[in-house]
Amino acid sequence: MKFTQPKLPYAPDALMPVISPTTIEFHYGKHEKAYIDTLNKLIEGTEYADMALEDIIVKSDGKLFNNASQAWNHIFYFFQFSPDGIKEPSGALRKQIDEQFGSLDEFKKKFEEAGATLFGSGWVWLAADSDGKLFIQQSGNAGNPLTEGLQPIMTFDVWEHAYYLDYQNLRAEYLHRLWDIVDWDVIEMRYGR
Ligand code: MN
């Protein structure tokens, strides 16, 4: 098996009360795992078998793209959270956010709005181009800004499986609460890359 599911850098109950251990059990333990398992089955013995995950995402379509991208997206999602992370960005990322969106609060508002208004299943992204310009993007289903040549910086999962156990239909409430567990240290490192 080529790709292994990385262990979470926190305990299953560490993100309480924003994300419950039950949601972690299903979302990380079953959904993320299933995408990675299916990905491994699909690439076995094909031209994709030795490819980096990012290359598979850019070069594939259909079922392989869906599972490769969902694997990448979920790993990226879960690794941006921490129970005791840095609560605000600083440095180059903060400067860029302030410049483009006016303030951190305005940025958060726009990001939440993009997540709340995405129809159906998908992801809301903060992504950057090669000049460091930021973009808030909605992507349906398994979408990922890598396919448009942009570098993903942060993502909130808006598939119902991400929030229904804890928030039922209140997607906007889930999105708003996620800021409490975002580790901006991780986001800044991604931006600086
Ligand atoms: Mn998900």
Tab-separated table of C-alpha atoms and ligand atoms in Angstrom:
chain	number	residue	atom	x	y	z
A	1	MET	CA	0.000	0.000	0.000
A	2	LYS	CA	1.510	3.262	-1.111
A	3	PHE	CA	-0.265	5.921	0.925
A	4	THR	CA	-0.774	5.555	4.668
A	5	GLN	CA	-3.214	7.547	6.740
A	6	PRO	CA	-1.236	9.919	8.975
A	7	LYS	CA	-2.031	9.839	12.691
A	8	LEU	CA	-3.719	12.961	14.021
A	9	PRO	CA	-1.382	15.304	15.940
A	10	TYR	CA	-3.959	15.549	18.781
A	11	ALA	CA	-6.250	13.281	20.806
A	12	PRO	CA	-9.748	12.479	19.412
A	13	ASP	CA	-11.372	14.626	22.137
A	14	ALA	CA	-8.854	17.509	21.907
A	15	LEU	CA	-10.986	19.673	19.586
A	16	MET	CA	-14.023	19.632	21.879
A	17	PRO	CA	-16.448	21.333	21.878
A	18	VAL	CA	-15.920	22.486	18.288
A	19	ILE	CA	-15.461	18.987	16.825
A	20	SER	CA	-16.609	16.008	18.904
A	21	PRO	CA	-14.738	12.702	19.266
A	22	THR	CA	-17.669	11.020	17.477
A	23	THR	CA	-17.168	13.246	14.432
A	24	ILE	CA	-13.425	12.488	14.531
A	25	GLU	CA	-14.254	8.776	14.757
A	26	PHE	CA	-16.390	8.899	11.613
A	27	HIS	CA	-14.850	11.748	9.605
A	28	TYR	CA	-11.187	10.872	10.175
A	29	GLY	CA	-11.554	7.218	11.168
A	30	LYS	CA	-13.956	6.142	8.429
A	31	HIS	CA	-14.327	8.756	5.661
A	32	GLU	CA	-10.681	9.834	5.371
A	33	LYS	CA	-9.524	6.228	5.742
A	34	ALA	CA	-11.891	5.050	2.993
A	35	TYR	CA	-10.603	7.660	0.525
A	36	ILE	CA	-6.991	6.598	1.183
A	37	ASP	CA	-7.812	2.863	0.981
A	38	THR	CA	-9.699	3.331	-2.304
A	39	LEU	CA	-6.898	5.499	-3.699
A	40	ASN	CA	-4.371	2.746	-2.962
A	41	LYS	CA	-6.527	0.145	-4.697
A	42	LEU	CA	-7.035	2.340	-7.774
A	43	ILE	CA	-3.353	3.137	-8.351
A	44	GLU	CA	-2.036	-0.403	-7.857
A	45	GLY	CA	-0.227	-1.554	-10.981
A	46	THR	CA	-0.991	1.655	-12.911
A	47	GLU	CA	1.121	4.585	-14.127
A	48	TYR	CA	0.027	6.414	-10.954
A	49	ALA	CA	1.517	3.845	-8.558
A	50	ASP	CA	4.753	5.765	-7.914
A	51	MET	CA	3.434	9.279	-8.326
A	52	ALA	CA	3.278	11.922	-5.601
A	53	LEU	CA	-0.285	12.518	-4.418
A	54	GLU	CA	-0.252	16.105	-5.745
A	55	ASP	CA	0.720	14.832	-9.211
A	56	ILE	CA	-2.084	12.264	-9.198
A	57	ILE	CA	-4.559	15.053	-8.352
A	58	VAL	CA	-3.382	17.217	-11.235
A	59	LYS	CA	-3.168	14.373	-13.780
A	60	SER	CA	-6.206	12.201	-13.026
A	61	ASP	CA	-9.954	12.497	-13.365
A	62	GLY	CA	-13.104	10.587	-12.443
A	63	LYS	CA	-12.997	8.125	-9.565
A	64	LEU	CA	-9.214	8.312	-9.127
A	65	PHE	CA	-9.253	12.115	-8.963
A	66	ASN	CA	-12.129	12.052	-6.471
A	67	ASN	CA	-10.364	9.686	-4.082
A	68	ALA	CA	-6.873	11.184	-4.474
A	69	SER	CA	-8.131	14.709	-3.919
A	70	GLN	CA	-10.406	13.722	-1.029
A	71	ALA	CA	-7.442	11.946	0.614
A	72	TRP	CA	-5.252	15.038	0.252
A	73	ASN	CA	-8.017	17.460	1.281
A	74	HIS	CA	-8.834	15.577	4.494
A	75	ILE	CA	-5.205	15.250	5.596
A	76	PHE	CA	-4.783	18.981	4.920
A	77	TYR	CA	-8.004	19.789	6.831
A	78	PHE	CA	-7.252	17.813	9.986
A	79	PHE	CA	-3.640	18.994	10.243
A	80	GLN	CA	-4.582	22.701	10.408
A	81	PHE	CA	-6.325	22.294	13.768
A	82	SER	CA	-4.936	22.308	17.283
A	83	PRO	CA	-6.497	22.730	20.738
A	84	ASP	CA	-3.770	25.216	21.683
A	85	GLY	CA	-2.664	26.723	18.367
A	86	ILE	CA	-1.805	30.313	17.479
A	87	LYS	CA	-5.114	32.224	17.379
A	88	GLU	CA	-4.199	34.966	14.878
A	89	PRO	CA	-1.908	35.171	11.862
A	90	SER	CA	1.012	37.594	11.919
A	91	GLY	CA	3.865	38.408	9.581
A	92	ALA	CA	3.522	38.256	5.785
A	93	LEU	CA	0.190	36.396	5.809
A	94	ARG	CA	-1.441	38.886	8.181
A	95	LYS	CA	-0.171	41.788	6.108
A	96	GLN	CA	-1.601	40.239	2.929
A	97	ILE	CA	-4.964	39.498	4.592
A	98	ASP	CA	-5.242	43.063	5.894
A	99	GLU	CA	-4.251	44.480	2.525
A	100	GLN	CA	-6.715	42.414	0.482
A	101	PHE	CA	-9.640	42.041	2.881
A	102	GLY	CA	-9.315	45.082	5.165
A	103	SER	CA	-9.034	43.123	8.407
A	104	LEU	CA	-8.864	39.603	9.791
A	105	ASP	CA	-12.532	39.817	10.836
A	106	GLU	CA	-13.596	40.865	7.338
A	107	PHE	CA	-11.600	37.996	5.872
A	108	LYS	CA	-13.215	35.496	8.255
A	109	LYS	CA	-16.658	36.829	7.366
A	110	LYS	CA	-16.042	36.399	3.625
A	111	PHE	CA	-14.564	32.937	4.141
A	112	GLU	CA	-17.528	31.775	6.232
A	113	GLU	CA	-19.927	33.238	3.661
A	114	ALA	CA	-18.194	31.335	0.841
A	115	GLY	CA	-18.524	28.118	2.845
A	116	ALA	CA	-22.144	28.740	3.782
A	117	THR	CA	-23.264	29.550	0.228
A	118	LEU	CA	-21.557	26.635	-1.521
A	119	PHE	CA	-24.405	24.508	-2.852
A	120	GLY	CA	-24.102	20.840	-1.969
A	121	SER	CA	-20.904	19.082	-0.908
A	122	GLY	CA	-17.481	20.647	-1.218
A	123	TRP	CA	-14.742	22.747	0.294
A	124	VAL	CA	-13.993	26.407	0.887
A	125	TRP	CA	-10.349	27.327	0.392
A	126	LEU	CA	-7.828	30.007	1.093
A	127	ALA	CA	-5.265	29.677	-1.694
A	128	ALA	CA	-2.354	31.753	-2.972
A	129	ASP	CA	-0.777	32.346	-6.365
A	130	SER	CA	2.976	32.499	-6.965
A	131	ASP	CA	3.024	36.221	-6.102
A	132	GLY	CA	1.427	35.596	-2.718
A	133	LYS	CA	-1.952	37.026	-3.700
A	134	LEU	CA	-4.764	35.348	-1.755
A	135	PHE	CA	-7.971	33.832	-3.102
A	136	ILE	CA	-11.071	32.550	-1.323
A	137	GLN	CA	-12.406	29.712	-3.452
A	138	GLN	CA	-15.389	27.401	-3.358
A	139	SER	CA	-14.930	23.953	-4.835
A	140	GLY	CA	-17.641	21.353	-5.284
A	141	ASN	CA	-17.209	17.705	-4.280
A	142	ALA	CA	-13.494	16.765	-4.261
A	143	GLY	CA	-12.162	19.995	-5.814
A	144	ASN	CA	-8.734	21.373	-4.952
A	145	PRO	CA	-7.042	24.669	-6.016
A	146	LEU	CA	-3.959	22.666	-7.095
A	147	THR	CA	-5.821	21.872	-10.318
A	148	GLU	CA	-5.860	25.618	-11.089
A	149	GLY	CA	-2.204	26.160	-10.282
A	150	LEU	CA	-2.902	27.743	-6.891
A	151	GLN	CA	-1.287	26.774	-3.586
A	152	PRO	CA	-3.841	25.720	-0.935
A	153	ILE	CA	-3.318	27.492	2.417
A	154	MET	CA	-6.390	26.531	4.472
A	155	THR	CA	-9.634	24.656	3.922
A	156	PHE	CA	-12.956	24.094	5.676
A	157	ASP	CA	-14.822	20.915	4.737
A	158	VAL	CA	-18.489	21.616	4.035
A	159	TRP	CA	-19.609	18.086	3.239
A	160	GLU	CA	-22.427	17.229	5.624
A	161	HIS	CA	-20.345	14.412	7.137
A	162	ALA	CA	-18.002	17.115	8.512
A	163	TYR	CA	-20.625	18.775	10.698
A	164	TYR	CA	-23.949	16.943	10.801
A	165	LEU	CA	-23.268	14.899	13.947
A	166	ASP	CA	-22.332	18.025	15.932
A	167	TYR	CA	-24.311	20.841	14.273
A	168	GLN	CA	-27.038	19.036	12.295
A	169	ASN	CA	-28.038	21.405	9.462
A	170	LEU	CA	-26.310	24.488	10.932
A	171	ARG	CA	-23.402	24.698	8.504
A	172	ALA	CA	-22.809	28.421	9.128
A	173	GLU	CA	-22.490	27.811	12.876
A	174	TYR	CA	-19.958	25.016	12.263
A	175	LEU	CA	-17.905	27.269	9.975
A	176	HIS	CA	-17.923	30.089	12.524
A	177	ARG	CA	-16.806	27.810	15.359
A	178	LEU	CA	-13.876	26.351	13.402
A	179	TRP	CA	-11.846	29.540	13.951
A	180	ASP	CA	-11.514	28.490	17.621
A	181	ILE	CA	-9.328	25.528	16.627
A	182	VAL	CA	-7.455	26.797	13.547
A	183	ASP	CA	-3.723	26.877	14.269
A	184	TRP	CA	-2.517	29.970	12.399
A	185	ASP	CA	1.069	28.851	12.850
A	186	VAL	CA	0.322	25.981	10.431
A	187	ILE	CA	-1.488	28.297	7.993
A	188	GLU	CA	1.426	30.751	7.991
A	189	MET	CA	3.914	27.979	7.302
A	190	ARG	CA	1.840	26.884	4.315
A	191	TYR	CA	1.759	30.455	3.015
A	192	GLY	CA	5.501	30.878	3.383
A	193	ARG	CA	6.298	27.738	1.496
B	1	MN	MN	-14.905	15.327	4.815
